Amino acid sequence: MTFQNETNAGGINRRTLLKATGALAAGSLLLPGFARAQQPQKGGHLILGIDNASSTDRLDPAFYFEAYAYNVGLQLFNTLTDLNDDGSLRAGLAESWEPAASGSQWIFKLRKGVQFHNGKELTPEDVIYSLNHHRGEKSESAGKGYLLSVADIVKSADHEVTFQLSGPNADFPYLLGDVHFGITPDGANFDDGIGTGAFILENFQPGVRTLVRRNPNYWDPERGHVDSVETVAYNDKSARVAALISNSVHFINNVEPRVAQRLAANKALALHQEDDSSIVLFAGRADSAPFDNLDVRLALKYAIDREQIVTSILSGAGTVSNDNPIFPSNRYFATDVPKRAYDPEKAAFHWKKSGYDGNVVLSASDGASFSGALDAAQLYQQSATAAGIPFEVNRVPADGYWTDVWLKQPFVASGWGARPTADAMLSLIYLSEAPWNETGWKNKNFDQLVLAARGELDETKRKQLYHDAQVLIIDENSSVIPAYSAQISASSSKLKGYKAIPGQNGPRTAEKVWLES
């Protein structure tokens, strides 16, 4: 057993794992071999077992909703920027960038000599076409919200693209590293999968399997080590773990903490824990009954036992959240807001005050949203019922969850991975016009705070603006966020080079890892 992330989520930490494997000395004995393994090896057929796959999945990044599509998309497409292992910005297809007009304009220099999978060389026209794919009133792109502030994108030199924004945005380069902003040739159909990525598409079966082969002309010599990658859909959590144990796959995502504790004793496996990686969330629609009633929202915020969610669902691999989507590791996290504990009396008070007498129906599924979502919904049902709230759980299939249930039903289990900046998270799902505004909550004061913070260069003023925006979400938004969870993945101990990156939405696992011979 090796543990390749030293961070601690308060649950399964390095000490726990070393204890589980027998002794500290045993861990020390692994170190020389671990050090030798840091030189990437070429070759091999990598097999990933990934959840959240659907028969409706597409290769077009505009329609990426969850982990499976993220994994496959980043094998094919590159973005202008990327993240280093410490979460700082890394050059992607853009080799450099600089602001102008006080941050209202950003100029990106494109990397020269980069070829698409069809042999075409990367040009500014490709970048403009690919990013405009997500803009405009008719765009259905999941990344549309990030580009709402972009007023224009123009070619400003042979290998240069300039973005004109509607206002200053100090974090804009981070947004262009988002998984949705892959680049394809000008005029191409994204669903053909032609990018500049480390791998070339061989076969795509939505909801089943994707096969790619190594791109011999890949521009980044530090990545793209294996000869081919097979990404297999494993929505069932037990089947995913069984596939890893039986050596049918080299890597699986989304391992339940209680299962990870059992895997820790297997020396043929390695666990990878990413702290502060996602939020556990239940989203109610604020634009329809019963969540258009503030007292209903408050009743449901007091009716959930957050500590129980952390201990029972996350097995301690997480921390309590106070309905705040900003992670404690973010420098703008509001530390002074009192936490809302489970309080059945206050829940009953607000429920009665709301005047609503119907049932609350929460839709949840195993294999979609966050791990353990159905069990968490049932725990929520128990604690809410104890407060006198008539609460039902609607169990729904994982396949099609993001197209047929999410944004369709009034109250659903959801979940979001960390984003590299506060603005990225708030712009994605909380601004009034955000395409993924899953609660339908619209608040002009909140919008003004986020937009002001985006362009504020004074750090003290910016922190206060983000603070006030968080308070509005906590007090008035119709999402219930009981916990921040750590993300746990597992792999064969022969898989090397994996590194969870804080704030990265979409893992670049396939292009970074290698198989030890």
XYZ file of C-alpha atoms in Angstrom:
517
model
C 0.000 0.000 0.000
C 1.226 3.469 -0.839
C -0.610 6.672 -0.164
C 0.210 9.244 -2.775
C -1.481 12.307 -1.299
C -0.148 13.475 2.035
C -3.043 15.781 2.797
C -5.535 15.022 5.526
C -9.287 15.423 5.302
C -9.778 14.614 8.946
C -10.814 11.117 8.054
C -8.515 8.708 6.309
C -5.106 10.228 6.681
C -1.616 8.951 6.212
C -1.380 7.854 9.823
C -4.572 5.817 9.560
C -3.401 4.143 6.406
C 0.023 3.308 7.744
C -1.573 1.860 10.848
C -3.870 -0.205 8.678
C -0.968 -1.640 6.719
C 0.877 -2.651 9.823
C 3.596 -0.214 10.784
C 5.382 2.991 9.950
C 8.440 0.943 9.059
C 6.517 -0.839 6.360
C 5.682 2.503 4.809
C 9.313 3.579 5.023
C 10.406 0.477 3.171
C 8.318 1.606 0.227
C 10.122 4.883 -0.170
C 13.183 3.814 -2.206
C 11.008 2.024 -4.740
C 8.613 4.970 -4.803
C 11.484 7.358 -5.556
C 12.750 5.221 -8.427
C 9.256 5.086 -9.887
C 9.040 8.828 -10.376
C 10.675 8.648 -13.825
C 7.797 8.153 -16.289
C 7.823 4.958 -18.288
C 6.417 4.758 -21.797
C 3.982 2.182 -23.094
C 1.152 0.016 -21.858
C -2.624 -0.045 -22.074
C -4.231 1.982 -19.283
C -7.762 1.090 -18.166
C -9.810 3.551 -16.097
C -13.071 2.685 -14.299
C -15.077 5.910 -13.997
C -18.584 6.631 -12.712
C -21.238 9.146 -13.727
C -21.395 7.824 -17.270
C -24.602 8.061 -19.267
C -25.970 6.871 -22.572
C -26.573 10.560 -23.325
C -22.881 11.498 -22.958
C -21.298 13.422 -25.824
C -17.749 14.364 -26.816
C -18.784 17.998 -27.269
C -17.408 19.815 -24.177
C -20.514 22.003 -24.078
C -22.349 18.945 -22.778
C -19.916 17.708 -20.153
C -21.753 17.290 -16.876
C -19.823 14.799 -14.806
C -16.714 12.710 -14.184
C -16.871 10.288 -17.109
C -17.182 13.009 -19.728
C -14.519 15.094 -17.969
C -12.037 12.203 -18.084
C -12.638 11.394 -21.744
C -12.761 15.016 -22.882
C -9.388 15.851 -21.376
C -7.815 12.918 -23.181
C -8.818 14.486 -26.511
C -8.890 18.249 -26.039
C -6.482 20.797 -24.547
C -7.353 24.163 -23.045
C -5.479 27.459 -23.191
C -4.421 27.206 -19.563
C -3.995 24.402 -17.054
C -3.015 24.003 -13.395
C 0.259 22.985 -11.820
C 0.222 20.392 -9.047
C -0.017 23.159 -6.428
C -3.092 24.725 -8.081
C -1.224 27.628 -9.690
C -1.651 28.438 -13.375
C 0.243 26.398 -15.967
C 0.573 27.152 -19.656
C -1.558 25.064 -21.973
C -2.171 25.887 -25.612
C -1.394 29.467 -24.618
C 2.268 29.869 -23.724
C 1.731 33.260 -22.040
C -0.930 35.859 -21.242
C -1.137 39.396 -19.916
C -3.863 41.843 -18.896
C -4.563 45.261 -20.408
C -7.072 48.021 -19.714
C -6.954 47.318 -15.951
C -7.975 43.699 -16.416
C -10.832 44.351 -18.848
C -8.726 42.935 -21.675
C -6.575 39.801 -21.759
C -4.036 38.975 -24.468
C -3.036 35.313 -24.965
C 0.004 34.217 -26.992
C -0.625 30.822 -28.572
C 1.916 28.033 -28.592
C 3.437 27.577 -32.067
C 3.685 24.286 -33.950
C 0.797 22.534 -32.166
C -1.096 20.110 -34.410
C -4.623 18.769 -34.144
C -5.227 15.047 -34.503
C -6.072 15.615 -38.205
C -2.717 17.324 -38.862
C -4.022 20.896 -38.957
C -1.890 23.484 -37.116
C -3.411 25.467 -34.243
C -4.407 29.057 -35.159
C -6.251 31.933 -33.445
C -9.294 31.136 -35.597
C -9.549 27.709 -33.939
C -9.515 29.290 -30.485
C -12.123 31.898 -31.418
C -14.412 29.283 -33.001
C -14.073 26.882 -30.072
C -14.796 29.446 -27.363
C -17.604 31.150 -29.272
C -19.226 27.702 -29.295
C -20.150 28.399 -25.657
C -21.378 31.966 -26.132
C -24.590 33.545 -27.343
C -28.228 33.388 -26.350
C -28.835 30.039 -28.034
C -25.828 28.333 -26.488
C -26.726 25.354 -24.309
C -23.172 24.986 -23.078
C -22.445 24.054 -19.512
C -19.552 26.529 -19.707
C -21.670 29.428 -20.911
C -21.766 31.076 -17.489
C -17.989 31.509 -17.370
C -17.972 33.469 -20.623
C -20.912 35.802 -19.991
C -18.462 38.606 -19.256
C -16.669 38.158 -22.600
C -17.759 40.936 -24.963
C -15.547 39.896 -27.886
C -12.738 37.545 -28.924
C -10.467 38.667 -31.769
C -7.278 37.644 -33.537
C -4.783 40.355 -32.629
C -1.677 38.800 -34.279
C -0.640 35.589 -36.090
C -0.462 33.593 -32.844
C -2.358 35.878 -30.515
C -5.958 36.135 -29.306
C -7.397 39.058 -27.341
C -10.431 38.831 -25.074
C -12.435 41.990 -24.433
C -14.412 41.714 -21.182
C -17.388 43.723 -19.977
C -15.418 44.551 -16.824
C -12.161 43.761 -15.040
C -11.532 40.144 -14.043
C -8.273 39.395 -12.289
C -8.878 35.626 -12.421
C -9.887 35.332 -16.071
C -6.955 33.093 -17.198
C -8.060 30.467 -14.669
C -11.466 30.202 -16.359
C -9.949 29.224 -19.701
C -8.500 26.076 -18.146
C -11.965 24.751 -17.420
C -12.754 21.335 -18.860
C -15.475 22.774 -21.108
C -13.104 25.010 -23.038
C -11.255 22.444 -25.136
C -10.086 23.609 -28.563
C -11.077 21.977 -31.860
C -10.336 23.113 -35.455
C -12.309 26.046 -36.840
C -15.624 24.740 -38.191
C -15.193 21.193 -36.853
C -17.879 19.203 -35.078
C -16.773 18.750 -31.465
C -18.494 15.369 -31.387
C -15.847 14.091 -33.827
C -13.384 14.388 -30.940
C -10.609 16.139 -32.908
C -8.421 18.047 -30.490
C -4.741 18.591 -29.730
C -4.804 16.273 -26.721
C -2.417 13.512 -25.750
C -4.710 10.865 -27.212
C -6.575 10.296 -30.479
C -10.097 8.899 -30.526
C -10.539 5.312 -31.680
C -14.007 4.454 -30.426
C -16.707 6.099 -28.279
C -19.719 4.191 -26.923
C -21.720 6.566 -24.678
C -22.382 5.099 -21.271
C -20.212 2.049 -22.007
C -16.591 2.573 -23.076
C -14.139 4.903 -24.822
C -10.874 3.844 -26.484
C -8.068 6.224 -27.466
C -4.462 5.821 -28.654
C -1.424 7.955 -27.939
C -0.931 11.042 -30.100
C 2.571 10.652 -31.635
C 2.746 14.406 -32.290
C 1.708 15.570 -28.833
C 3.228 18.957 -28.045
C 3.845 18.374 -24.301
C 6.818 16.004 -23.756
C 6.037 15.787 -20.030
C 2.690 14.077 -20.605
C 1.070 11.276 -22.600
C 3.025 8.203 -21.479
C 0.807 5.162 -22.131
C 0.163 3.783 -25.609
C -3.615 3.599 -25.254
C -6.389 4.301 -22.770
C -9.661 2.501 -22.260
C -12.177 4.400 -20.117
C -14.869 2.002 -18.940
C -18.180 3.183 -17.468
C -18.670 1.850 -13.940
C -21.590 3.645 -12.340
C -22.084 0.901 -9.773
C -19.756 1.599 -6.851
C -19.363 -2.063 -5.857
C -18.624 -3.162 -9.420
C -16.054 -0.380 -9.713
C -14.164 -1.563 -6.646
C -14.433 -5.223 -7.706
C -12.956 -4.338 -11.098
C -9.918 -2.788 -9.422
C -9.370 -5.662 -7.009
C -9.602 -8.185 -9.860
C -7.076 -6.180 -11.957
C -9.686 -5.490 -14.638
C -8.872 -1.774 -14.361
C -5.846 0.202 -13.161
C -7.693 3.157 -11.639
C -11.142 3.937 -10.245
C -12.615 7.200 -9.046
C -15.077 8.015 -6.301
C -14.331 5.380 -3.662
C -16.524 5.543 -0.584
C -14.471 6.318 2.532
C -15.655 3.225 4.381
C -14.619 1.090 1.392
C -11.277 2.881 1.222
C -10.580 1.837 4.778
C -10.964 -1.788 3.734
C -8.806 -1.335 0.615
C -6.019 0.134 2.730
C -4.855 -3.353 3.718
C -4.308 -4.437 0.104
C -0.641 -3.942 -0.797
C -1.377 -4.238 -4.509
C -3.397 -1.029 -4.381
C -2.791 2.662 -3.721
C -5.292 5.207 -2.403
C -5.353 8.848 -3.485
C -7.182 11.338 -1.278
C -7.979 14.882 -2.358
C -9.147 17.053 0.505
C -11.670 19.833 0.076
C -12.560 18.487 -3.326
C -16.344 18.678 -3.518
C -19.512 19.761 -1.800
C -22.445 17.567 -0.831
C -25.500 19.508 -1.886
C -29.295 19.277 -2.032
C -30.736 21.854 -4.417
C -34.290 23.176 -4.041
C -35.863 25.308 -6.762
C -36.350 28.802 -5.322
C -38.586 29.769 -8.222
C -41.339 27.296 -7.369
C -43.191 25.895 -4.364
C -42.298 25.039 -1.713
C -38.793 26.544 -1.986
C -40.091 29.969 -3.020
C -40.911 30.305 0.703
C -37.937 31.450 2.823
C -39.293 29.706 5.928
C -39.416 26.393 4.061
C -35.761 26.878 3.143
C -34.810 27.669 6.729
C -36.828 24.724 8.039
C -34.905 22.370 5.751
C -31.554 23.935 6.641
C -32.227 23.265 10.337
C -33.730 19.827 9.618
C -30.555 18.159 8.382
C -28.049 16.570 10.753
C -24.776 17.712 9.172
C -22.544 15.898 11.656
C -24.363 12.664 10.854
C -23.771 13.160 7.114
C -20.033 13.570 7.749
C -19.722 10.588 10.073
C -22.166 8.160 8.427
C -21.912 8.971 4.710
C -18.380 10.323 4.473
C -16.963 8.151 7.274
C -15.171 11.222 8.555
C -13.499 12.034 5.213
C -15.009 15.494 5.139
C -16.096 18.428 7.256
C -19.379 20.105 8.128
C -20.527 22.887 5.818
C -22.829 25.722 6.686
C -24.573 25.866 3.294
C -21.510 27.679 1.979
C -20.176 26.587 -1.454
C -16.811 28.288 -0.893
C -14.296 25.801 0.483
C -12.473 26.445 3.787
C -9.164 26.248 1.903
C -10.145 29.219 -0.255
C -8.589 32.479 0.948
C -11.971 34.196 0.737
C -13.804 31.651 2.900
C -16.007 33.435 5.485
C -14.804 32.123 8.844
C -17.021 34.234 11.101
C -20.468 32.894 10.133
C -21.976 30.704 12.911
C -22.631 27.117 11.879
C -26.231 25.987 11.668
C -26.556 22.830 13.778
C -29.355 20.289 13.521
C -32.236 21.841 15.458
C -35.611 20.077 15.085
C -37.376 22.753 17.143
C -36.248 25.589 14.893
C -36.998 23.438 11.850
C -40.536 22.827 13.129
C -40.964 26.538 13.919
C -40.082 27.656 10.400
C -42.051 24.825 8.812
C -45.194 25.873 10.690
C -44.530 29.562 9.943
C -44.251 28.808 6.206
C -47.875 27.677 6.069
C -46.951 24.959 3.594
C -48.670 21.646 4.248
C -47.518 19.473 1.337
C -44.735 16.905 1.225
C -41.113 17.665 0.476
C -39.860 15.224 -2.188
C -36.104 14.791 -2.624
C -34.882 12.976 -5.768
C -31.613 11.077 -5.431
C -29.713 8.262 -7.067
C -26.780 5.968 -6.539
C -24.125 6.559 -9.195
C -24.981 10.184 -9.941
C -24.112 13.381 -8.037
C -22.035 12.521 -4.931
C -21.085 9.125 -3.516
C -23.681 7.906 -1.012
C -26.318 10.357 -2.216
C -29.220 7.963 -1.754
C -28.135 7.014 1.771
C -27.668 10.698 2.604
C -31.157 11.473 1.325
C -32.588 8.783 3.559
C -30.742 10.148 6.591
C -32.082 13.590 5.710
C -35.566 12.092 5.542
C -35.184 10.673 9.053
C -33.961 13.898 10.637
C -36.564 16.027 8.850
C -39.389 13.667 9.751
C -38.301 13.886 13.381
C -38.819 17.647 13.086
C -42.362 17.136 11.830
C -41.620 17.812 8.152
C -43.361 15.382 5.747
C -40.368 14.265 3.699
C -40.155 11.672 0.904
C -37.188 10.271 -1.011
C -37.706 9.653 -4.713
C -35.181 7.047 -5.828
C -34.294 7.586 -9.503
C -31.878 5.882 -11.961
C -28.334 7.178 -12.377
C -28.523 6.925 -16.158
C -30.010 10.150 -17.463
C -29.954 11.803 -14.040
C -28.382 15.023 -15.305
C -30.760 15.352 -18.241
C -34.023 14.016 -16.818
C -33.911 14.833 -13.092
C -31.468 17.637 -12.334
C -32.959 21.076 -13.130
C -36.280 19.263 -13.715
C -37.350 18.130 -10.235
C -37.988 20.657 -7.415
C -35.497 19.130 -4.955
C -32.513 17.018 -6.014
C -29.211 15.666 -4.780
C -26.358 17.455 -6.444
C -22.663 18.002 -5.879
C -19.873 20.168 -7.216
C -16.159 19.806 -7.437
C -13.898 22.564 -6.241
C -13.090 25.357 -8.640
C -9.763 27.228 -8.806
C -11.262 30.573 -7.744
C -14.207 31.853 -5.701
C -15.527 33.667 -8.746
C -15.498 30.442 -10.767
C -17.759 28.684 -8.266
C -20.137 31.582 -7.678
C -20.413 32.477 -11.364
C -21.111 28.900 -12.343
C -24.147 28.093 -10.204
C -25.222 31.135 -8.151
C -25.372 34.228 -10.357
C -28.937 34.918 -11.478
C -28.189 34.287 -15.157
C -25.786 31.382 -14.649
C -26.859 28.525 -16.963
C -26.281 26.052 -14.135
C -28.168 28.088 -11.555
C -29.677 24.871 -10.250
C -31.737 26.548 -7.526
C -33.244 29.230 -9.778
C -32.372 31.713 -7.020
C -32.056 35.287 -8.304
C -30.749 38.041 -6.058
C -29.591 41.394 -7.475
C -27.572 42.262 -4.378
C -25.700 38.995 -4.636
C -24.998 39.523 -8.346
C -23.625 42.998 -7.679
C -21.346 41.708 -4.917
C -19.857 38.966 -7.117
C -19.339 41.272 -10.091
C -17.739 43.904 -7.871
C -15.424 41.348 -6.255
C -14.393 40.023 -9.673
C -12.872 43.365 -10.648
C -11.725 44.588 -7.216
C -7.921 44.678 -6.948
C -7.816 45.807 -3.292
C -7.537 42.502 -1.413
C -9.276 43.725 1.764
C -12.239 45.133 -0.142
C -12.423 42.037 -2.303
C -12.499 39.750 0.718
C -15.367 41.743 2.255
C -17.362 41.543 -0.986
C -16.956 37.764 -1.157
C -17.799 37.536 2.543
C -21.091 39.364 2.071
C -21.923 37.209 -0.953
C -21.385 34.040 1.101
C -23.649 35.317 3.881
C -26.458 35.882 1.382
C -26.131 32.310 0.112
C -26.084 30.867 3.615
C -29.121 32.839 4.784
C -31.315 33.025 1.700
C -30.382 30.551 -1.024
C -32.421 27.358 -1.338
C -29.484 24.964 -1.492
C -28.661 22.865 1.553
C -24.928 22.070 1.764
C -24.252 19.857 4.779
C -20.644 18.884 4.074
C -17.397 19.319 2.222
C -16.089 15.939 1.168
C -12.717 14.573 0.246
C -12.439 12.766 -3.055
C -10.879 9.316 -2.805
C -9.630 7.387 -5.807
C -7.808 4.071 -5.899
C -5.403 2.445 -8.291
C -3.089 -0.429 -8.860
C 0.203 0.213 -7.074
C 1.813 -0.047 -10.522
C 0.097 3.152 -11.630
C 2.413 6.102 -11.010
C 2.305 9.848 -11.504
C -1.226 10.484 -10.239
C -1.686 13.751 -8.393
C -4.937 15.290 -7.243
C -4.835 19.019 -7.873
C -6.706 21.470 -5.653
C -9.397 23.354 -7.539
C -9.039 21.452 -10.772
C -12.368 20.646 -12.355
C -11.726 17.609 -14.481
C -8.854 15.223 -13.885
C -6.076 14.885 -16.457
C -5.309 11.408 -15.158
C -4.779 9.640 -18.479
C -2.186 12.051 -19.837
C -0.180 12.275 -16.602
C 0.118 8.716 -15.283
C 2.249 5.794 -16.399
C 2.358 2.069 -15.698
C 5.363 0.676 -13.874
C 6.677 -2.448 -15.547
